[in-house]
PDB file of C-alpha atoms in Angstrom:
ATOM      1  CA  UNK A   1     -16.022   5.706 -22.961  1.00 94.00           C
ATOM      2  CA  UNK A   2     -13.184   7.124 -20.719  1.00 94.00           C
ATOM      3  CA  UNK A   3     -13.558   5.610 -16.936  1.00 93.00           C
ATOM      4  CA  UNK A   4     -10.990   7.583 -14.407  1.00 92.00           C
ATOM      5  CA  UNK A   5     -10.167   6.601 -10.613  1.00 94.00           C
ATOM      6  CA  UNK A   6      -9.919   9.943  -9.105  1.00 96.00           C
ATOM      7  CA  UNK A   7     -10.615   8.871  -5.380  1.00 97.00           C
ATOM      8  CA  UNK A   8     -10.268   5.851  -2.939  1.00 97.00           C
ATOM      9  CA  UNK A   9     -11.549   5.707   0.260  1.00 97.00           C
ATOM     10  CA  UNK A  10      -9.288   4.782   2.873  1.00 98.00           C
ATOM     11  CA  UNK A  11     -11.148   3.668   5.969  1.00 97.00           C
ATOM     12  CA  UNK A  12     -10.041   4.836   9.067  1.00 97.00           C
ATOM     13  CA  UNK A  13     -11.020   4.808  12.802  1.00 97.00           C
ATOM     14  CA  UNK A  14      -9.407   7.976  13.739  1.00 97.00           C
ATOM     15  CA  UNK A  15      -9.923  10.699  11.310  1.00 97.00           C
ATOM     16  CA  UNK A  16      -7.640  13.100  12.472  1.00 98.00           C
ATOM     17  CA  UNK A  17      -4.709  10.739  13.199  1.00 98.00           C
ATOM     18  CA  UNK A  18      -4.948   9.359   9.635  1.00 98.00           C
ATOM     19  CA  UNK A  19      -5.233  12.817   8.193  1.00 98.00           C
ATOM     20  CA  UNK A  20      -2.029  13.890  10.009  1.00 98.00           C
ATOM     21  CA  UNK A  21      -0.067  10.377   9.075  1.00 98.00           C
ATOM     22  CA  UNK A  22      -1.112  10.892   4.954  1.00 98.00           C
ATOM     23  CA  UNK A  23      -0.639  15.060   5.274  1.00 98.00           C
ATOM     24  CA  UNK A  24       2.806  15.131   7.761  1.00 98.00           C
ATOM     25  CA  UNK A  25       4.073  12.032   7.103  1.00 97.00           C
ATOM     26  CA  UNK A  26       3.291  10.848   3.182  1.00 98.00           C
ATOM     27  CA  UNK A  27       3.476  14.393   2.296  1.00 98.00           C
ATOM     28  CA  UNK A  28      -0.273  14.387   0.791  1.00 98.00           C
ATOM     29  CA  UNK A  29      -2.052  17.542   0.096  1.00 98.00           C
ATOM     30  CA  UNK A  30      -5.250  18.245   1.828  1.00 98.00           C
ATOM     31  CA  UNK A  31      -7.927  18.789  -0.779  1.00 98.00           C
ATOM     32  CA  UNK A  32     -10.983  19.134   1.539  1.00 97.00           C
ATOM     33  CA  UNK A  33     -11.614  18.490   5.380  1.00 98.00           C
ATOM     34  CA  UNK A  34     -15.492  19.795   5.704  1.00 97.00           C
ATOM     35  CA  UNK A  35     -18.630  18.403   7.831  1.00 96.00           C
ATOM     36  CA  UNK A  36     -20.786  18.135   4.683  1.00 94.00           C
ATOM     37  CA  UNK A  37     -23.456  17.477   6.872  1.00 94.00           C
ATOM     38  CA  UNK A  38     -24.555  17.501  10.273  1.00 95.00           C
ATOM     39  CA  UNK A  39     -22.490  14.405  11.707  1.00 95.00           C
ATOM     40  CA  UNK A  40     -21.135  13.827   8.356  1.00 96.00           C
ATOM     41  CA  UNK A  41     -17.403  14.688   8.131  1.00 98.00           C
ATOM     42  CA  UNK A  42     -15.375  14.287   5.005  1.00 98.00           C
ATOM     43  CA  UNK A  43     -11.517  14.743   4.087  1.00 98.00           C
ATOM     44  CA  UNK A  44      -9.942  14.231   1.121  1.00 98.00           C
ATOM     45  CA  UNK A  45      -6.382  14.152   0.491  1.00 98.00           C
ATOM     46  CA  UNK A  46      -4.475  14.021  -2.822  1.00 98.00           C
ATOM     47  CA  UNK A  47      -0.624  13.000  -3.362  1.00 97.00           C
ATOM     48  CA  UNK A  48       1.550  15.749  -5.059  1.00 94.00           C
ATOM     49  CA  UNK A  49       1.516  14.590  -8.351  1.00 91.00           C
ATOM     50  CA  UNK A  50      -1.230  12.713  -8.660  1.00 94.00           C
ATOM     51  CA  UNK A  51      -4.737  12.683 -10.546  1.00 92.00           C
ATOM     52  CA  UNK A  52      -5.832  10.263  -7.926  1.00 96.00           C
ATOM     53  CA  UNK A  53      -7.080  11.197  -4.642  1.00 98.00           C
ATOM     54  CA  UNK A  54      -7.626   9.066  -1.501  1.00 98.00           C
ATOM     55  CA  UNK A  55     -10.939  10.040   0.865  1.00 98.00           C
ATOM     56  CA  UNK A  56     -11.393   9.359   4.551  1.00 97.00           C
ATOM     57  CA  UNK A  57     -14.960  10.186   6.435  1.00 96.00           C
ATOM     58  CA  UNK A  58     -17.084   9.797   9.006  1.00 95.00           C
ATOM     59  CA  UNK A  59     -21.110   9.241   9.861  1.00 94.00           C
ATOM     60  CA  UNK A  60     -21.695   8.171   6.041  1.00 91.00           C
ATOM     61  CA  UNK A  61     -24.267   6.072   5.480  1.00 90.00           C
ATOM     62  CA  UNK A  62     -22.921   2.882   3.223  1.00 89.00           C
ATOM     63  CA  UNK A  63     -23.462   3.234  -0.561  1.00 88.00           C
ATOM     64  CA  UNK A  64     -26.609   0.983  -1.900  1.00 94.00           C
ATOM     65  CA  UNK A  65     -25.603  -2.433  -2.336  1.00 94.00           C
ATOM     66  CA  UNK A  66     -22.299  -1.997  -0.433  1.00 93.00           C
ATOM     67  CA  UNK A  67     -20.731  -2.256   3.478  1.00 90.00           C
ATOM     68  CA  UNK A  68     -17.970  -0.534   4.952  1.00 88.00           C
ATOM     69  CA  UNK A  69     -14.583  -1.687   4.794  1.00 93.00           C
ATOM     70  CA  UNK A  70     -13.023  -2.227   8.290  1.00 95.00           C
ATOM     71  CA  UNK A  71      -9.942   0.088   8.938  1.00 97.00           C
ATOM     72  CA  UNK A  72      -6.661  -1.754   8.112  1.00 97.00           C
ATOM     73  CA  UNK A  73      -9.021  -3.800   5.303  1.00 97.00           C
ATOM     74  CA  UNK A  74      -7.656  -2.079   2.219  1.00 97.00           C
ATOM     75  CA  UNK A  75      -4.462  -3.455   1.030  1.00 98.00           C
ATOM     76  CA  UNK A  76      -1.834  -3.016  -1.974  1.00 96.00           C
ATOM     77  CA  UNK A  77      -2.461   0.636  -3.318  1.00 96.00           C
ATOM     78  CA  UNK A  78       0.305   1.722  -5.349  1.00 96.00           C
ATOM     79  CA  UNK A  79       2.026   5.041  -4.782  1.00 97.00           C
ATOM     80  CA  UNK A  80       4.395   5.172  -8.393  1.00 97.00           C
ATOM     81  CA  UNK A  81       8.064   7.239  -7.733  1.00 97.00           C
ATOM     82  CA  UNK A  82      10.707   7.759  -9.985  1.00 97.00           C
ATOM     83  CA  UNK A  83      13.663   7.107  -7.424  1.00 97.00           C
ATOM     84  CA  UNK A  84      12.653   4.577  -4.909  1.00 97.00           C
ATOM     85  CA  UNK A  85      15.709   5.292  -2.437  1.00 97.00           C
ATOM     86  CA  UNK A  86      14.630   8.905  -2.578  1.00 97.00           C
ATOM     87  CA  UNK A  87      11.404   8.114  -1.870  1.00 97.00           C
ATOM     88  CA  UNK A  88      12.314   5.674   1.003  1.00 98.00           C
ATOM     89  CA  UNK A  89      14.340   8.529   2.394  1.00 98.00           C
ATOM     90  CA  UNK A  90      11.833  11.344   2.499  1.00 97.00           C
ATOM     91  CA  UNK A  91       9.320   8.881   4.069  1.00 98.00           C
ATOM     92  CA  UNK A  92      11.890   7.448   6.902  1.00 98.00           C
ATOM     93  CA  UNK A  93      12.376  11.536   7.617  1.00 98.00           C
ATOM     94  CA  UNK A  94       8.887  12.320   7.771  1.00 97.00           C
ATOM     95  CA  UNK A  95       8.545   9.253  10.712  1.00 97.00           C
ATOM     96  CA  UNK A  96       6.938   6.655   8.037  1.00 98.00           C
ATOM     97  CA  UNK A  97       8.233   2.980   9.164  1.00 98.00           C
ATOM     98  CA  UNK A  98       9.051   1.474   5.205  1.00 98.00           C
ATOM     99  CA  UNK A  99      10.233  -1.645   4.620  1.00 98.00           C
ATOM    100  CA  UNK A 100      14.014  -1.887   3.055  1.00 98.00           C
ATOM    101  CA  UNK A 101      13.751  -1.684  -0.701  1.00 98.00           C
ATOM    102  CA  UNK A 102      12.907  -5.173  -2.579  1.00 98.00           C
ATOM    103  CA  UNK A 103      12.057  -6.539  -5.651  1.00 98.00           C
ATOM    104  CA  UNK A 104      10.347  -9.736  -7.097  1.00 97.00           C
ATOM    105  CA  UNK A 105      12.862 -12.730  -7.449  1.00 96.00           C
ATOM    106  CA  UNK A 106      12.847 -16.134  -9.230  1.00 93.00           C
ATOM    107  CA  UNK A 107      10.839 -17.501  -6.097  1.00 94.00           C
ATOM    108  CA  UNK A 108      10.106 -14.816  -3.866  1.00 96.00           C
ATOM    109  CA  UNK A 109      11.037 -11.245  -2.709  1.00 97.00           C
ATOM    110  CA  UNK A 110      14.543 -10.413  -2.566  1.00 96.00           C
ATOM    111  CA  UNK A 111      16.638  -7.109  -0.916  1.00 96.00           C
ATOM    112  CA  UNK A 112      17.744  -4.489  -2.804  1.00 96.00           C
ATOM    113  CA  UNK A 113      16.175  -2.645  -6.249  1.00 96.00           C
ATOM    114  CA  UNK A 114      15.345  -4.664  -9.450  1.00 96.00           C
ATOM    115  CA  UNK A 115      15.165  -3.848 -13.101  1.00 95.00           C
ATOM    116  CA  UNK A 116      12.581  -1.680 -14.067  1.00 94.00           C
ATOM    117  CA  UNK A 117       9.281  -1.420 -12.739  1.00 97.00           C
ATOM    118  CA  UNK A 118      10.508  -4.012 -10.208  1.00 98.00           C
ATOM    119  CA  UNK A 119      11.503  -1.694  -7.279  1.00 98.00           C
ATOM    120  CA  UNK A 120       9.338  -1.529  -4.323  1.00 98.00           C
ATOM    121  CA  UNK A 121       8.632  -0.753  -0.585  1.00 98.00           C
ATOM    122  CA  UNK A 122       5.802  -1.142   1.415  1.00 98.00           C
ATOM    123  CA  UNK A 123       4.006   0.932   4.607  1.00 98.00           C
ATOM    124  CA  UNK A 124       0.988   0.823   6.589  1.00 98.00           C
ATOM    125  CA  UNK A 125      -0.844   3.685   7.894  1.00 98.00           C
ATOM    126  CA  UNK A 126      -1.745   3.987  11.565  1.00 98.00           C
ATOM    127  CA  UNK A 127      -4.794   1.689  10.833  1.00 98.00           C
ATOM    128  CA  UNK A 128      -3.103  -1.120   9.102  1.00 98.00           C
ATOM    129  CA  UNK A 129      -3.879  -0.201   5.394  1.00 98.00           C
ATOM    130  CA  UNK A 130      -1.294  -1.259   3.300  1.00 98.00           C
ATOM    131  CA  UNK A 131       0.443   0.885   0.674  1.00 98.00           C
ATOM    132  CA  UNK A 132       3.327   0.049  -1.600  1.00 98.00           C
ATOM    133  CA  UNK A 133       5.986   2.300  -3.429  1.00 98.00           C
ATOM    134  CA  UNK A 134       6.627   1.459  -6.530  1.00 98.00           C
ATOM    135  CA  UNK A 135       9.743   3.086  -8.824  1.00 98.00           C
ATOM    136  CA  UNK A 136       8.755   3.594 -12.149  1.00 96.00           C
ATOM    137  CA  UNK A 137      11.309   4.630 -15.165  1.00 95.00           C
ATOM    138  CA  UNK A 138       9.926   7.843 -15.888  1.00 91.00           C
ATOM    139  CA  UNK A 139       6.809  10.511 -14.174  1.00 86.00           C
ATOM    140  CA  UNK A 140       3.486   9.559 -15.571  1.00 82.00           C
ATOM    141  CA  UNK A 141       3.362  12.677 -17.613  1.00 84.00           C
ATOM    142  CA  UNK A 142       6.063  11.063 -19.633  1.00 86.00           C
ATOM    143  CA  UNK A 143       4.674   7.528 -19.771  1.00 87.00           C
TER     144      UNK A 143
END
């Protein structure tokens, strides 16, 4: 059996503000922005090169047996890049507040890039949902 992660719901208190942040600030492609039923709006966006999208919604009923996430409660989604310095510069130029590049040291986070798979930068969307940029040694298609 194959299991593919293809969509992650991101809780948002203001769909238009959040859409603008991910589209203009992060460079995500807008795949869908539609009222799919009266009072139910879905926005689906995909990071360039990714096979997984994010979805924003309003008016959706909670899935059976699940509860809605509070805006700002989603933390730790990772975007992999092959050049963290370039990604940091691009996000900053687009107006996203990104932490300095850091790596995991012997006892805590330390400033500057680390070895392979150990260079990170952090940012939050307007609601406080937390994201991680991580440097990968090669594009996904080559790993």
